[in-house]
Coordinates of C-alpha atoms in Angstrom, one line a residue:
X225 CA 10.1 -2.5 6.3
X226 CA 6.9 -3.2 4.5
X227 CA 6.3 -5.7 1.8
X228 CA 3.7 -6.3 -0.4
X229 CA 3.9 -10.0 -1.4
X230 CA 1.1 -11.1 -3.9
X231 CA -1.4 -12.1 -1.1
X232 CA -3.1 -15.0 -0.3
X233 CA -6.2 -13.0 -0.3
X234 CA -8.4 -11.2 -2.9
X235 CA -6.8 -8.3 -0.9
X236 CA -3.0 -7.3 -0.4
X237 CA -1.6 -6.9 2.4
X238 CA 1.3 -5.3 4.1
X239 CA 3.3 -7.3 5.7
X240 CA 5.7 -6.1 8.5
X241 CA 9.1 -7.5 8.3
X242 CA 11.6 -6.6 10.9
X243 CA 14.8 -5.0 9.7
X244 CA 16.8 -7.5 11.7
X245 CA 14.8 -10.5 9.4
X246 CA 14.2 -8.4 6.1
X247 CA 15.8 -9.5 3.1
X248 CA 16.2 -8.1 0.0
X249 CA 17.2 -10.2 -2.4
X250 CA 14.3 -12.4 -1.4
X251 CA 11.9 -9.5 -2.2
X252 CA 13.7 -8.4 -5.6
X253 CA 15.0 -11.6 -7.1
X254 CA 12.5 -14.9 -5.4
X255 CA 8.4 -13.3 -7.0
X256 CA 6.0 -15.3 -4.8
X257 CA 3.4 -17.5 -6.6
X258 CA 0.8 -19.5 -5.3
X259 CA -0.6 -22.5 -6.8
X260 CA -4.2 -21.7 -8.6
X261 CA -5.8 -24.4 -6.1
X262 CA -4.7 -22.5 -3.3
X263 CA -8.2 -21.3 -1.8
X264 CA -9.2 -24.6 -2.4
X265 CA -6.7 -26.2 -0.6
X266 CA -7.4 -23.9 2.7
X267 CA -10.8 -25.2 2.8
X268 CA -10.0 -28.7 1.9
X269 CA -6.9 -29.2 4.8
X270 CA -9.1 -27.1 7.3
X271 CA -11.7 -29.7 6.8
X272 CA -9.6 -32.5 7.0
X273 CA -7.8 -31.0 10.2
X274 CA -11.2 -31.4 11.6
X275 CA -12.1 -34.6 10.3
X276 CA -8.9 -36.2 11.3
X277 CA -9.8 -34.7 14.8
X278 CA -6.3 -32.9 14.6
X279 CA -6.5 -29.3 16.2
X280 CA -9.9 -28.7 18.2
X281 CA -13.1 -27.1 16.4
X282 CA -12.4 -23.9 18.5
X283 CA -8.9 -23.8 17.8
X284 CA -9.3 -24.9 13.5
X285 CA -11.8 -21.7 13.6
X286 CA -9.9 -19.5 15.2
X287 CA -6.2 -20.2 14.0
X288 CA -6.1 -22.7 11.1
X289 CA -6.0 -19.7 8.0
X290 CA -4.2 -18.1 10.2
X291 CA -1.8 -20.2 10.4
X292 CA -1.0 -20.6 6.9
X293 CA 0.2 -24.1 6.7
X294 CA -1.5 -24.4 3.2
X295 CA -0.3 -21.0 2.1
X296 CA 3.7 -22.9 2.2
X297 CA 2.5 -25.8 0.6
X298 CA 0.6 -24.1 -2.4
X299 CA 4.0 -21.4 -2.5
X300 CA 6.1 -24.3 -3.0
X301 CA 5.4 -27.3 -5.1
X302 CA 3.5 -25.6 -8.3
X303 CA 3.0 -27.7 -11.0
X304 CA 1.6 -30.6 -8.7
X305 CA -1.6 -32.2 -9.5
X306 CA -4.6 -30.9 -7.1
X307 CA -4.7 -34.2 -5.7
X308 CA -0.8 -34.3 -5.3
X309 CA -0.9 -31.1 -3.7
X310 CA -3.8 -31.5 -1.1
X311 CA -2.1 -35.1 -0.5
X312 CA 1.4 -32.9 0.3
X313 CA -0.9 -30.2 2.0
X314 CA -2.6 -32.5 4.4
X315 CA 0.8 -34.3 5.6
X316 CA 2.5 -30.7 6.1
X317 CA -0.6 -29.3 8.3
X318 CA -0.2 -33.2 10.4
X319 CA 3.7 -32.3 11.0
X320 CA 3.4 -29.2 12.0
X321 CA 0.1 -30.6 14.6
X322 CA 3.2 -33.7 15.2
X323 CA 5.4 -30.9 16.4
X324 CA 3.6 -29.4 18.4
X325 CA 2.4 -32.5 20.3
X326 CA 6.4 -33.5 20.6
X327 CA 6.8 -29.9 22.1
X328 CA 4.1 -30.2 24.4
X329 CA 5.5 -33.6 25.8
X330 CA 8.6 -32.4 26.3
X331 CA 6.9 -29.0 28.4
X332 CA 5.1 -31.2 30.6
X333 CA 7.1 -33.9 31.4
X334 CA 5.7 -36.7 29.6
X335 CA 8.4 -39.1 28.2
X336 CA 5.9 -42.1 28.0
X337 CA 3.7 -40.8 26.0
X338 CA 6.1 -39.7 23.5
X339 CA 8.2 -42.5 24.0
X340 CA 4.4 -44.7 22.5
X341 CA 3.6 -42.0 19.7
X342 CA 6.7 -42.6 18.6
X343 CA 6.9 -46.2 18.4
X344 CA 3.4 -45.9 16.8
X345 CA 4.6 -43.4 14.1
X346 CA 7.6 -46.0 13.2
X347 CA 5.1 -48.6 12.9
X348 CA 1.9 -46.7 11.0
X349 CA 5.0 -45.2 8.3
X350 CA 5.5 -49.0 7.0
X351 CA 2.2 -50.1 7.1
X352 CA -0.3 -47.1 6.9
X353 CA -3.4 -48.5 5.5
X354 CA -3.4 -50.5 8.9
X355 CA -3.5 -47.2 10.7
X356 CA -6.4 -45.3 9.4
X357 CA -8.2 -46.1 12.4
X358 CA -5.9 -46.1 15.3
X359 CA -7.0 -44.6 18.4
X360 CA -4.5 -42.2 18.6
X361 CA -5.8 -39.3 16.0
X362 CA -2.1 -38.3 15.6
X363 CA -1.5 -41.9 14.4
X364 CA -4.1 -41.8 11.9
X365 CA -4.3 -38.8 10.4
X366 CA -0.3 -39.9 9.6
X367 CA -1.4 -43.0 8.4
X368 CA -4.4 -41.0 6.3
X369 CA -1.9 -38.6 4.8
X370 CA 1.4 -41.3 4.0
X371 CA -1.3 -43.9 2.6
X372 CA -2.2 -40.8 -0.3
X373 CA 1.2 -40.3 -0.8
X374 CA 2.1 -44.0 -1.4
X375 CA -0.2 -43.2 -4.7
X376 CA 1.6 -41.3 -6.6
X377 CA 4.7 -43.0 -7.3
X378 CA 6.0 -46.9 -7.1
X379 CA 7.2 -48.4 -4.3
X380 CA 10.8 -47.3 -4.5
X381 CA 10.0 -43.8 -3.4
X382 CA 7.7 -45.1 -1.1
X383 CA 10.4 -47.1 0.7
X384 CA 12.8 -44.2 0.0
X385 CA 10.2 -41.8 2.1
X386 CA 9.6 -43.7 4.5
X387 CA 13.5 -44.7 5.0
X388 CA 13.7 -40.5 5.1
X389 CA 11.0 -40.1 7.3
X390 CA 11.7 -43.1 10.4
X391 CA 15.1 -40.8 10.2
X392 CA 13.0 -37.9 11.2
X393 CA 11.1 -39.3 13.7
X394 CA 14.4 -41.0 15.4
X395 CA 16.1 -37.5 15.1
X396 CA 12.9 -35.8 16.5
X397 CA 14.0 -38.5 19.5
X398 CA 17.5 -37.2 20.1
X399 CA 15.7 -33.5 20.3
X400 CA 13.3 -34.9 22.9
X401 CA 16.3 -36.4 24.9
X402 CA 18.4 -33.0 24.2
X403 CA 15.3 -31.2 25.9
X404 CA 14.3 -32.7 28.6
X405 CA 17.8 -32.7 30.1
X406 CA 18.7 -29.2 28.9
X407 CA 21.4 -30.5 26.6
X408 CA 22.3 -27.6 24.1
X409 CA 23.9 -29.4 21.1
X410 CA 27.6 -28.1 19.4
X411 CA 27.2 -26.2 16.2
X412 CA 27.8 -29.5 14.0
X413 CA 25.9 -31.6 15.9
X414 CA 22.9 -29.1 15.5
X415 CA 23.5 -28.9 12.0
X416 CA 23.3 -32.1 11.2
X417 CA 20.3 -32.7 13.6
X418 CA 18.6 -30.1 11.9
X419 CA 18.5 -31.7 8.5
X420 CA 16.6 -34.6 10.2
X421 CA 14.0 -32.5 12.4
X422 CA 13.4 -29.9 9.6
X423 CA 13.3 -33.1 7.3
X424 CA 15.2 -31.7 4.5
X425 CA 15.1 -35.1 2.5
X426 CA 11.1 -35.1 2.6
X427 CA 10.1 -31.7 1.3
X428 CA 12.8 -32.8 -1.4
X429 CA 11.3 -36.1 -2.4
X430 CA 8.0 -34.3 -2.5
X431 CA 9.5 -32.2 -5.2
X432 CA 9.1 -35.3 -7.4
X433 CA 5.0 -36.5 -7.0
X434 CA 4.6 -32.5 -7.7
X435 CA 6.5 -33.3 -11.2
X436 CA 5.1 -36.5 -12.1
X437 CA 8.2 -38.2 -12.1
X438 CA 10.2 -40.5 -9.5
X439 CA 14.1 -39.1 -10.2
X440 CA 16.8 -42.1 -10.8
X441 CA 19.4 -42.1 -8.2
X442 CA 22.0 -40.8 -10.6
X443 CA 19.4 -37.7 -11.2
X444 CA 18.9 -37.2 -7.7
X445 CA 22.5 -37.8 -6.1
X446 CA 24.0 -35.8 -9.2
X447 CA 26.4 -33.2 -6.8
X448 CA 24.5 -29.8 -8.9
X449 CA 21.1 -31.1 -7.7
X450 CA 22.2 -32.5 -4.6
X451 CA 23.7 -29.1 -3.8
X452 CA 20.1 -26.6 -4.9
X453 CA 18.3 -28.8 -2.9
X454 CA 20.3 -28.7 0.2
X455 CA 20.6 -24.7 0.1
X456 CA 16.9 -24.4 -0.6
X457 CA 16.4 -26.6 2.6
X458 CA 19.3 -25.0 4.8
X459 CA 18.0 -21.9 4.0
X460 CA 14.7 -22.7 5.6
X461 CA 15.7 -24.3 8.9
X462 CA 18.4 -21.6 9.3
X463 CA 15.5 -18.8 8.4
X464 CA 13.5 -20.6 10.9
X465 CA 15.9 -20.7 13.6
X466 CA 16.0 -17.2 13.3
X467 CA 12.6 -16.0 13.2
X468 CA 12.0 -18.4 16.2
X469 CA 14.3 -17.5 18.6
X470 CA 12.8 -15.4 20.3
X471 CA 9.8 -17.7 21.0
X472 CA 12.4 -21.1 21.4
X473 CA 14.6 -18.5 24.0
X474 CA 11.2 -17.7 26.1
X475 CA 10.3 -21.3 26.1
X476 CA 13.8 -22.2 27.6
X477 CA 14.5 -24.2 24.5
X478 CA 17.8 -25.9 23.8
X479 CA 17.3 -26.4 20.3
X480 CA 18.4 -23.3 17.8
X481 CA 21.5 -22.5 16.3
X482 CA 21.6 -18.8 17.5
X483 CA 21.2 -21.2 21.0
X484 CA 24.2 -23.2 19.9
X485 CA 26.5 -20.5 18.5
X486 CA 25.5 -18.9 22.5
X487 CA 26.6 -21.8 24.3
X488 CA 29.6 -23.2 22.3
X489 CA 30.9 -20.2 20.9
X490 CA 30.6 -17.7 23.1
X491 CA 28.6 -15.0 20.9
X492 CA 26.3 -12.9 22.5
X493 CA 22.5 -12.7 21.0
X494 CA 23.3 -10.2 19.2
X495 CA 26.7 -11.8 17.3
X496 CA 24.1 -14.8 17.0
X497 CA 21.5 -13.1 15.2
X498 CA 23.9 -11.6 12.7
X499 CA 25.4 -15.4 12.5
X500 CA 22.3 -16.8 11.8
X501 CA 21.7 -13.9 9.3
X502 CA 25.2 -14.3 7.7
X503 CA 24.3 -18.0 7.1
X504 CA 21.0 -17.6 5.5
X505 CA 22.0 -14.9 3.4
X506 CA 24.5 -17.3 1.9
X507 CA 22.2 -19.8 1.3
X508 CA 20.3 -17.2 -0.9
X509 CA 23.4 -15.8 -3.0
X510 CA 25.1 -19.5 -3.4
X511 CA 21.3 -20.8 -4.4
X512 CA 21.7 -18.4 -7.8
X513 CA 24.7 -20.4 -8.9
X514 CA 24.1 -24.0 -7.8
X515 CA 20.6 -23.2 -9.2
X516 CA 22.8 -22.5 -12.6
X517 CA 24.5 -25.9 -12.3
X518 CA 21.3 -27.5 -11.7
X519 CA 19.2 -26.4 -14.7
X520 CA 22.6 -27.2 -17.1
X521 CA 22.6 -30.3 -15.5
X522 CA 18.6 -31.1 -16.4
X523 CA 19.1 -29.6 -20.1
X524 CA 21.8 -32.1 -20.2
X525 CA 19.6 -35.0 -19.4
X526 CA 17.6 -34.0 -22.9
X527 CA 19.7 -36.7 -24.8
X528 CA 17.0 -37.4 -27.9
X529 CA 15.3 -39.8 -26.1
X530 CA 11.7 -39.8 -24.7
X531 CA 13.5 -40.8 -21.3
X532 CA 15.9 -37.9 -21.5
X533 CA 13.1 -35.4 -22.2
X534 CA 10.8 -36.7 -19.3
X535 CA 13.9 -36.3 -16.9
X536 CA 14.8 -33.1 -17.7
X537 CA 11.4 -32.2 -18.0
X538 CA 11.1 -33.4 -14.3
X539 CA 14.3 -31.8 -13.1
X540 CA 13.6 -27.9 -14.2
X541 CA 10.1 -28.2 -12.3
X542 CA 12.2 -29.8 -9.3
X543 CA 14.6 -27.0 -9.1
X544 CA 12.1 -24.2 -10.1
X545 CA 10.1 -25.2 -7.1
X546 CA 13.3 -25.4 -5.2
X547 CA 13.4 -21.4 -6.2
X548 CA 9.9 -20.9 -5.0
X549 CA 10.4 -22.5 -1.2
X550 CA 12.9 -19.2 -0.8
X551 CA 9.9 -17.2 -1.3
X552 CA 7.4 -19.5 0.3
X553 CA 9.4 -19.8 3.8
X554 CA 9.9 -16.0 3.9
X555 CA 6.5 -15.1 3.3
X556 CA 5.1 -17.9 5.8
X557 CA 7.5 -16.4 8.3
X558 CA 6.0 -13.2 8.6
X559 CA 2.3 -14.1 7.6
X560 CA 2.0 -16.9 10.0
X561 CA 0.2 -16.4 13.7
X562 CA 2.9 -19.2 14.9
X563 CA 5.9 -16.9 15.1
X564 CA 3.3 -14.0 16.3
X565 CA 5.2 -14.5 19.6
X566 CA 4.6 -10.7 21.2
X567 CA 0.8 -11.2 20.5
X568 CA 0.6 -14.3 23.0
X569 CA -0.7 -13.9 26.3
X570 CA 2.3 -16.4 27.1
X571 CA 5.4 -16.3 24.7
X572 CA 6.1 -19.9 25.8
X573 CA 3.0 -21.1 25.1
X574 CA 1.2 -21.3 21.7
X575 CA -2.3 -20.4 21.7
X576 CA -3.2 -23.0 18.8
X577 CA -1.9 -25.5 20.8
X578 CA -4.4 -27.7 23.1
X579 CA -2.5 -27.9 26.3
X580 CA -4.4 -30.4 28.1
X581 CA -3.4 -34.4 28.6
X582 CA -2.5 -34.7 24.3
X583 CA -0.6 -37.8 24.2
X584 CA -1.3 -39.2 27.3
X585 CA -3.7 -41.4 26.2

C-alpha cells in the first residue's frame, strides 16, 4: 500500500509499505509528528557524525539523511529541550554507527578488536569526560554523547543509565558470541536478549530528560507504566526483527526471532513472518489499554501538591511519547536506506558501512 505520513520534507512523499509489513492501526490511530527542531537536528547530528569522525565524509554525504536516524529521534521524544534532543539525537546516530561496527567484527572475524571496544565502552560509560579524546573515534564520540546526557538530570539517573547501558554492551557480547559460532538462541532466550541489544531500558529513561523530570522509582516501577513502556519497546525490536529479516537471513545471521521461531519451533518463513506479525500487532492493540492505565495512573499522581503536579505532569509527556515511538519506528522502517536491502549491490553488506580494518586499530 501507499502511505502518506507527514514528511520529513517540505514535500510529502509516498511511502511504499509492503502488505506483508503494513499496518493499519498504525496509520489510523498512531498521527506522526515530528519535533519543530527536526531540520535542525539533521544538520546538527550530520555535522557532529563528521566531527566525531564517525561515518566517512563520502559515506555522511551520501547516506546520513537518508538514513534517517534523526527523523526517529525528533518522531519520538517531543517536548524535549533542543539541547535535550540533539544530546539524545547524537547518542542514537553513535549506536546505530556502534552497531554496525559490532556487526562488521563479527563478519570478518575479528574477536580482539571487539573484545577491546568493548572493554573501552565499559570503561568510557563511568567516566566519559576522560574519554573525549580517546583514539578510538567510537570511544569518543560515546564519551562526547554520554558526557551531554549526564547534564540533564542528577546523578541517580546517571548511574541508573549507565547501570542500563553496561547491560547492553554485555548483552551486545552474548550476540557477538551467539554469532560467531552460529548459535541460534530459543525463543525466551531471544526475548530476553532482545530487551538488552535493542536497549529497551535506555530509550525509556530518555523519556525522562525529554520531560524535565527524573521519575521516582515508585513512578517508574508502578506495573501501568512499567507495562506502556515495555509494549512501546517490544513493539519496536519485534517490528524490527521483522522488517530485517530479510537482510539478517542474507547475511547468515543468527540473531531474529522469525530466525528463532525457524530453528526451535519448526515454522517455516512464512508461519514466522505471520508470528512475528501476530506479536507486533498485539503490542499495538494491548498499547491502547495499558496506555489507559498509564495516563489514570499519572492523573492520580496530581495529589494538590506542587510535587504531585510536576509528576504527573512528567508522566503524561512520558507516555504520550511512548505513543509517538509506534509511529516513529514504523515510519523509520520504511523511510530508512538501512532496510533498503533489494537496492544493495550486496544484501549482506550495507553500503553506509566502511568495511575496511574498523576496529582493528
Amino acid at each position: 500500500m501507499l502511505a502518506f505520513p507527514p514528511g520529513t520534507t517540505s514535500t510529502p512523499i509516498a511511502v511504499a509499505v509492503p502488505p506483508s509489513l503494513s499496518l493499519p492501526l498504525i496509520e489510523a490511530a498512531f498521527p506522526r509528528r515530528l519535533h519543530e527542531y527536526w531540520p535542525k537536528l539533521q544538520e546538527k547530528t550530520r555535522a557532529w557524525l563528521l566531527e566525531k569522525r564517525l561515518m566517512p565524509a563520502d559515506k555522511v554525504e551520501e547516506y546520513a539523511d537518508g538514513l534517517c536516524y534523526t527523523d526517529l529521534m525528533a518522531g519520538y521524544y517531543l517536548g524535549a529541550s533542543d539541547e535535550v534532543l540533539q544530546a539524545i539525537a547524537d547518542y542514537s546516530a553513535w549506536f546505530f554507527v556502534w552497531d554496525d561496527r559490532h556487526d562488521r567484527d563479527i563478519v570478518h572475524g575479528r574477536p580482539g578488536a571487539w573484545r577491546l571496544l568493548r572493554e573501552r565502552l565499559h570503561t568510557a560509560l563511568d567516566s566519559p569526560l576522560d574519554h573525549l579524546h580517546h583514539e578510538d573515534a567510537l570511544v569518543a564520540g560515546f564519551a562526547d554523547s554520554v558526557a551531554r546526557l549526564y547534564t540533564f538530570l542528577p546523578g541517580t539517573w546517571n548511574a541508573r543509565f549507565a547501570r542500563h547501558f553496561h547491560a547492553v554492551i554485555d548483552a551486545y557480547d552474548r550476540e557477538f558470541h551467539n554469532r560467531a559460532h552460529g548459535i541460534v538462541p530459543g525463543v525466551e532466550e531471544y526475548l530476553a536478549l532482545r530487551r538488552l541489544t535493542f536497549a529497551h531500558w535506555i530509550w525509556t529513561d530518555l523519556l525522562e530528560p525529554a520531560a524535565g523530570c527524573e521519575l521516582p522509582d515508585p513512578v517508574r516501577k508502578h506495573p501501568a507504566f512499567r507495562r506502556a513502556a515495555l509494549l512501546s519497546q517490544e513493539f519496536a525490536a519485534w517490528y524490527n526483527d521483522l522488517c530485517s529479516l530479510p537482510k539478517e537471513l542474507a547475511g547468515a545471521e543468527v540473531h531474529n526471532l522469525g530466525i528463532s521461531l525457524i530453528v526451535h519451533e519448526g515454522l517455516t518463513l512464512e508461519e514466522a513472518i505471520t508470528e512475528l506479525r501476530r506479536r507486533v500487532e498485539d503490542c499495538v492493540t494491548e498499547f491502547v489499554v495499558a496506555e489507559r492505565e498509564a495516563l489514570e495512573f499519572a492523573d492520580g499522581l496530581a495529589d494538590g501538591t506542587v510535587r504531585g503536579k510536576e509528576l504527573g505532569i512528567a508522566v503524561h509527556t512520558c507516555v504520550g511519547n511512548m505513543r509517538n515511538w509506534f509511529s516513529s519506528v514504523y515510519w523509520f522502517h520504511h523511510e530508512s536506506g538501512r532496510y533498503a536491502v533489494d537496492s544493495w549491490d550486496d544484501r549482506s553488506t550495507p553500503p553506509y558501512v566502511d568495511n575496511e580494518a574498523a576496529g582493528e586499530k
